[in-house]
Amino acid sequence: MKIAIPKERQPGETRIAASPEVVKKLVGLGFDVIVEKGAGEEASFTDEAFKEAGASIAKDAKAALGSADIVFKVQRPVLTGANNELGLMKKGTLLVAHLSALTNAKDVAAYAKAGISAFAMELMPRISRAQSMDILSSQSNLAGYKAVLDGANEYGSAFPMMMTAAGTVPPAKVFIMGVGVAGLQAIATAKRLGAVVTATDVRPATKEQVESLGGKFLEVDPEMEKDAQTEGGYAKEMPPEYFEKQKAVVAEHIKKQDIVITTALIPGRPAPVLVTEDMVKSMPEGSVIVDLAVEAGGNCPLSELGKVVVKHGVKLVGHDNVPGRLARDASALYAKNLFNFLSPHVDSESKVLTIDWEDETVTGTLVCKDGAITNETIKEAAAKAKPAPKPKKKKG
């Protein structure tokens, strides 16, 4: 079977869904791997490195995708214009990618109509066995690390306490809002740089994790936070009264902070507002907010996607695709996630791929198969959405 790794065509994407290491493993499992020419350039993976790992290099997307049985991608395919990728895939292709399926239901409808079986890797169940397949965790880990570096870069003072003959430089105060994978890595990184770190989250179970990393946990309402986590480990959307209490506690705390990093996301929904304009106004001149949720609307309404802006004397950092700012490592980890998802379905002796359609990691991520949308939430959203453009038919 052939696995295609095309160049990413969504704007601003620097990652690739493979690494030479993973290509070598896929070839070892019996797959023919086709990498589009130049697909790994921005992640510092050369065509030569992929060739040495056993891949063949396709001159363009058509040559890479046309005969592929499986397509690995970082982001969802482009469906329109000259870069239409869906129209290059044959019926029956298995598409494995971060499809943002819950917010792009009409795209999923287009995959189904084209006869594609699509796996939205962002929907991977939060179970122990699937941790090595979890793209959200691997990418968020890097995003949390990079957010601290971005904050430090924009902040006009030092992070650690410095005692000098000329006087003492006080440590930076860093406040992390949202203690998931990104938040925990941000806490660890900020502590390593010498900052005084505090953090908050609606899930009380995170308090122990924050303290284990040397941070101080800021509680809002312990009683309401008892039921703030889904069975899958994600944060639930909290009632309005909780956010009123949160605003009051955070508003007082944020006045004294130098750097605030917000990481709160709710799958399939706009990011909750955690830092209001009044809170921004109350922060010290020259302080920094790094909004990791800016692509989902932002945890601060003043953040601007893809920009660093100054408002009320505070720098708001709204970089998009933060993992892509560490493209080499992000690609390598992402590629391992996809390999770990696919490899259990390959017989090690016969080298035959046999998908176990009852496997929890498969049922959790599968969004369409045999011309139909399989995820009920997406099916309902697709029924309400406008029809997606028809993909061009593959010639020949």
Short mmCIF file of C-alpha atoms in Angstrom, two decimals, residues 22-220:
data_model
loop_
_atom_site.label_atom_id
_atom_site.label_comp_id
_atom_site.label_asym_id
_atom_site.label_seq_id
_atom_site.Cartn_x
_atom_site.Cartn_y
_atom_site.Cartn_z
CA VAL A 22 8.97 7.59 10.78
CA VAL A 23 9.27 7.05 7.02
CA LYS A 24 11.91 4.39 7.72
CA LYS A 25 9.52 2.66 10.15
CA LEU A 26 6.63 2.80 7.65
CA VAL A 27 8.82 1.28 4.94
CA GLY A 28 9.79 -1.42 7.42
CA LEU A 29 6.11 -2.26 7.85
CA GLY A 30 5.82 -2.81 4.11
CA PHE A 31 4.41 0.52 2.94
CA ASP A 32 5.55 2.44 -0.13
CA VAL A 33 5.99 6.03 1.05
CA ILE A 34 5.72 8.95 -1.36
CA VAL A 35 6.81 12.40 -0.19
CA GLU A 36 6.05 15.45 -2.31
CA LYS A 37 9.14 17.38 -3.37
CA GLY A 38 10.04 20.10 -0.85
CA ALA A 39 7.34 19.07 1.61
CA GLY A 40 9.77 19.06 4.55
CA GLU A 41 11.80 22.16 3.73
CA GLU A 42 10.30 24.44 6.39
CA ALA A 43 10.72 21.70 8.99
CA SER A 44 14.39 21.23 8.00
CA PHE A 45 13.79 17.76 6.51
CA THR A 46 15.39 17.47 3.08
CA ASP A 47 14.20 15.37 0.15
CA GLU A 48 17.51 13.54 0.34
CA ALA A 49 16.87 12.58 3.97
CA PHE A 50 13.49 11.14 3.01
CA LYS A 51 15.04 9.25 0.09
CA GLU A 52 17.69 7.76 2.37
CA ALA A 53 14.87 6.63 4.70
CA GLY A 54 13.26 4.73 1.83
CA ALA A 55 10.70 7.18 0.42
CA SER A 56 10.25 8.12 -3.20
CA ILE A 57 9.96 11.82 -4.05
CA ALA A 58 6.97 12.99 -6.11
CA LYS A 59 7.36 16.07 -8.29
CA ASP A 60 4.02 17.60 -7.22
CA ALA A 61 0.80 17.00 -5.26
CA LYS A 62 -0.87 15.20 -8.15
CA ALA A 63 1.97 12.70 -8.42
CA ALA A 64 2.00 12.20 -4.65
CA LEU A 65 -1.73 11.84 -4.07
CA GLY A 66 -2.98 10.25 -7.27
CA SER A 67 -2.15 6.62 -6.47
CA ALA A 68 -2.09 6.85 -2.66
CA ASP A 69 -4.11 4.46 -0.51
CA ILE A 70 -3.39 6.48 2.65
CA VAL A 71 -2.71 10.21 3.00
CA PHE A 72 -0.99 11.66 6.05
CA LYS A 73 -1.46 15.40 6.51
CA VAL A 74 -1.00 17.94 9.26
CA GLN A 75 -4.01 20.10 8.41
CA ARG A 76 -7.21 19.43 6.49
CA PRO A 77 -7.03 19.34 2.68
CA VAL A 78 -7.65 22.43 0.60
CA LEU A 79 -10.96 21.92 -1.25
CA THR A 80 -11.04 24.82 -3.68
CA GLY A 81 -8.95 26.64 -6.25
CA ALA A 82 -5.72 25.62 -7.91
CA ASN A 83 -4.51 23.82 -4.77
CA ASN A 84 -7.58 21.56 -4.46
CA GLU A 85 -6.17 18.42 -2.83
CA LEU A 86 -9.38 16.45 -2.38
CA GLY A 87 -9.89 16.26 -6.12
CA LEU A 88 -6.53 14.50 -6.48
CA MET A 89 -7.40 11.65 -4.09
CA LYS A 90 -8.95 8.46 -5.36
CA LYS A 91 -12.12 6.97 -3.92
CA GLY A 92 -11.41 4.77 -0.91
CA THR A 93 -8.36 6.71 0.25
CA LEU A 94 -7.75 6.81 4.00
CA LEU A 95 -7.11 10.41 5.10
CA VAL A 96 -5.40 10.89 8.48
CA ALA A 97 -4.96 14.48 9.69
CA HIS A 98 -5.95 17.23 12.09
CA LEU A 99 -9.20 18.01 10.28
CA SER A 100 -10.73 20.49 12.76
CA ALA A 101 -13.80 18.40 12.01
CA LEU A 102 -16.11 19.78 14.69
CA THR A 103 -15.84 23.28 13.22
CA ASN A 104 -15.58 22.25 9.54
CA ALA A 105 -18.54 19.93 9.09
CA LYS A 106 -19.07 20.91 5.46
CA ASP A 107 -15.52 19.78 4.67
CA VAL A 108 -16.26 16.39 6.25
CA ALA A 109 -19.38 16.18 4.07
CA ALA A 110 -17.15 16.77 1.04
CA TYR A 111 -14.79 13.96 2.09
CA ALA A 112 -17.75 11.61 2.46
CA LYS A 113 -19.11 12.59 -0.95
CA ALA A 114 -15.70 11.90 -2.50
CA GLY A 115 -15.65 8.41 -0.97
CA ILE A 116 -12.81 9.20 1.42
CA SER A 117 -12.51 7.51 4.83
CA ALA A 118 -11.30 10.32 7.07
CA PHE A 119 -9.80 10.19 10.55
CA ALA A 120 -9.82 13.44 12.55
CA MET A 121 -6.86 12.92 14.85
CA GLU A 122 -7.86 15.80 17.12
CA LEU A 123 -10.79 13.62 18.27
CA MET A 124 -8.52 10.89 19.66
CA PRO A 125 -10.06 9.51 22.87
CA ARG A 126 -8.31 10.44 26.12
CA ILE A 127 -7.45 6.88 27.14
CA SER A 128 -4.10 5.53 28.35
CA ARG A 129 -3.54 3.39 25.27
CA ALA A 130 -3.98 6.38 22.97
CA GLN A 131 -1.55 8.77 24.66
CA SER A 132 1.15 8.06 22.09
CA MET A 133 -1.36 8.89 19.31
CA ASP A 134 -2.61 12.16 20.82
CA ILE A 135 -1.68 14.97 18.44
CA LEU A 136 -3.24 17.64 20.64
CA SER A 137 -0.94 16.71 23.52
CA SER A 138 2.24 16.50 21.47
CA GLN A 139 1.64 19.82 19.77
CA SER A 140 0.31 21.61 22.86
CA ASN A 141 3.39 20.59 24.81
CA LEU A 142 5.57 22.48 22.35
CA ALA A 143 3.12 25.39 22.22
CA GLY A 144 3.29 25.83 25.99
CA TYR A 145 7.09 25.90 25.88
CA LYS A 146 7.19 28.35 22.97
CA ALA A 147 4.58 30.61 24.59
CA VAL A 148 6.92 31.28 27.50
CA LEU A 149 9.80 32.05 25.15
CA ASP A 150 7.57 34.37 23.11
CA GLY A 151 6.46 36.09 26.32
CA ALA A 152 10.05 36.46 27.49
CA ASN A 153 11.05 37.86 24.11
CA GLU A 154 8.38 40.58 24.27
CA TYR A 155 8.86 41.35 27.98
CA GLY A 156 11.27 44.21 28.61
CA SER A 157 12.82 42.78 31.77
CA ALA A 158 14.61 39.65 32.97
CA PHE A 159 12.87 36.48 34.17
CA PRO A 160 15.04 35.36 37.14
CA MET A 161 15.99 37.33 40.22
CA MET A 162 19.43 38.86 39.72
CA MET A 163 21.49 40.20 42.60
CA THR A 164 24.13 42.59 41.32
CA ALA A 165 26.44 45.22 42.77
CA ALA A 166 24.17 47.85 41.26
CA GLY A 167 21.03 46.43 42.85
CA THR A 168 18.57 43.55 42.70
CA VAL A 169 16.42 42.67 39.70
CA PRO A 170 13.15 41.10 40.92
CA PRO A 171 11.88 37.89 39.27
CA ALA A 172 9.12 38.10 36.68
CA LYS A 173 5.61 37.13 37.80
CA VAL A 174 4.02 34.73 35.31
CA PHE A 175 0.36 33.68 35.46
CA ILE A 176 -0.80 30.62 33.48
CA MET A 177 -4.53 30.37 32.75
CA GLY A 178 -5.57 26.85 31.82
CA VAL A 179 -3.54 23.90 33.10
CA GLY A 180 -3.75 21.34 30.32
CA VAL A 181 -0.71 20.01 28.50
CA ALA A 182 0.27 23.47 27.21
CA GLY A 183 -0.25 25.09 30.60
CA LEU A 184 1.81 22.51 32.46
CA GLN A 185 4.70 22.87 30.03
CA ALA A 186 4.43 26.67 30.32
CA ILE A 187 4.66 26.40 34.13
CA ALA A 188 7.70 24.14 33.94
CA THR A 189 9.44 26.39 31.39
CA ALA A 190 8.72 29.62 33.27
CA LYS A 191 10.00 28.06 36.49
CA ARG A 192 13.20 26.93 34.75
CA LEU A 193 13.73 30.52 33.62
CA GLY A 194 13.42 31.71 37.22
CA ALA A 195 9.95 33.29 37.26
CA VAL A 196 7.45 33.28 40.13
CA VAL A 197 4.61 31.22 38.66
CA THR A 198 0.92 31.03 39.51
CA ALA A 199 -1.76 29.15 37.60
CA THR A 200 -5.49 28.54 37.54
CA ASP A 201 -7.87 26.02 35.95
CA VAL A 202 -11.51 24.96 36.42
CA ARG A 203 -10.38 21.39 37.10
CA PRO A 204 -9.35 20.95 40.75
CA ALA A 205 -7.27 17.88 39.87
CA THR A 206 -4.72 20.19 38.27
CA LYS A 207 -3.84 21.86 41.59
CA GLU A 208 -1.51 19.03 42.58
CA GLN A 209 0.12 19.07 39.14
CA VAL A 210 0.74 22.82 39.34
CA GLU A 211 2.29 22.54 42.80
CA SER A 212 4.45 19.59 41.75
CA LEU A 213 6.07 21.87 39.16
CA GLY A 214 6.74 24.60 41.70
CA GLY A 215 3.80 26.84 40.82
CA LYS A 216 1.08 28.20 43.10
CA PHE A 217 -2.55 27.32 42.27
CA LEU A 218 -5.13 30.11 42.24
CA GLU A 219 -8.56 28.70 43.19
CA VAL A 220 -11.83 30.33 42.13
#
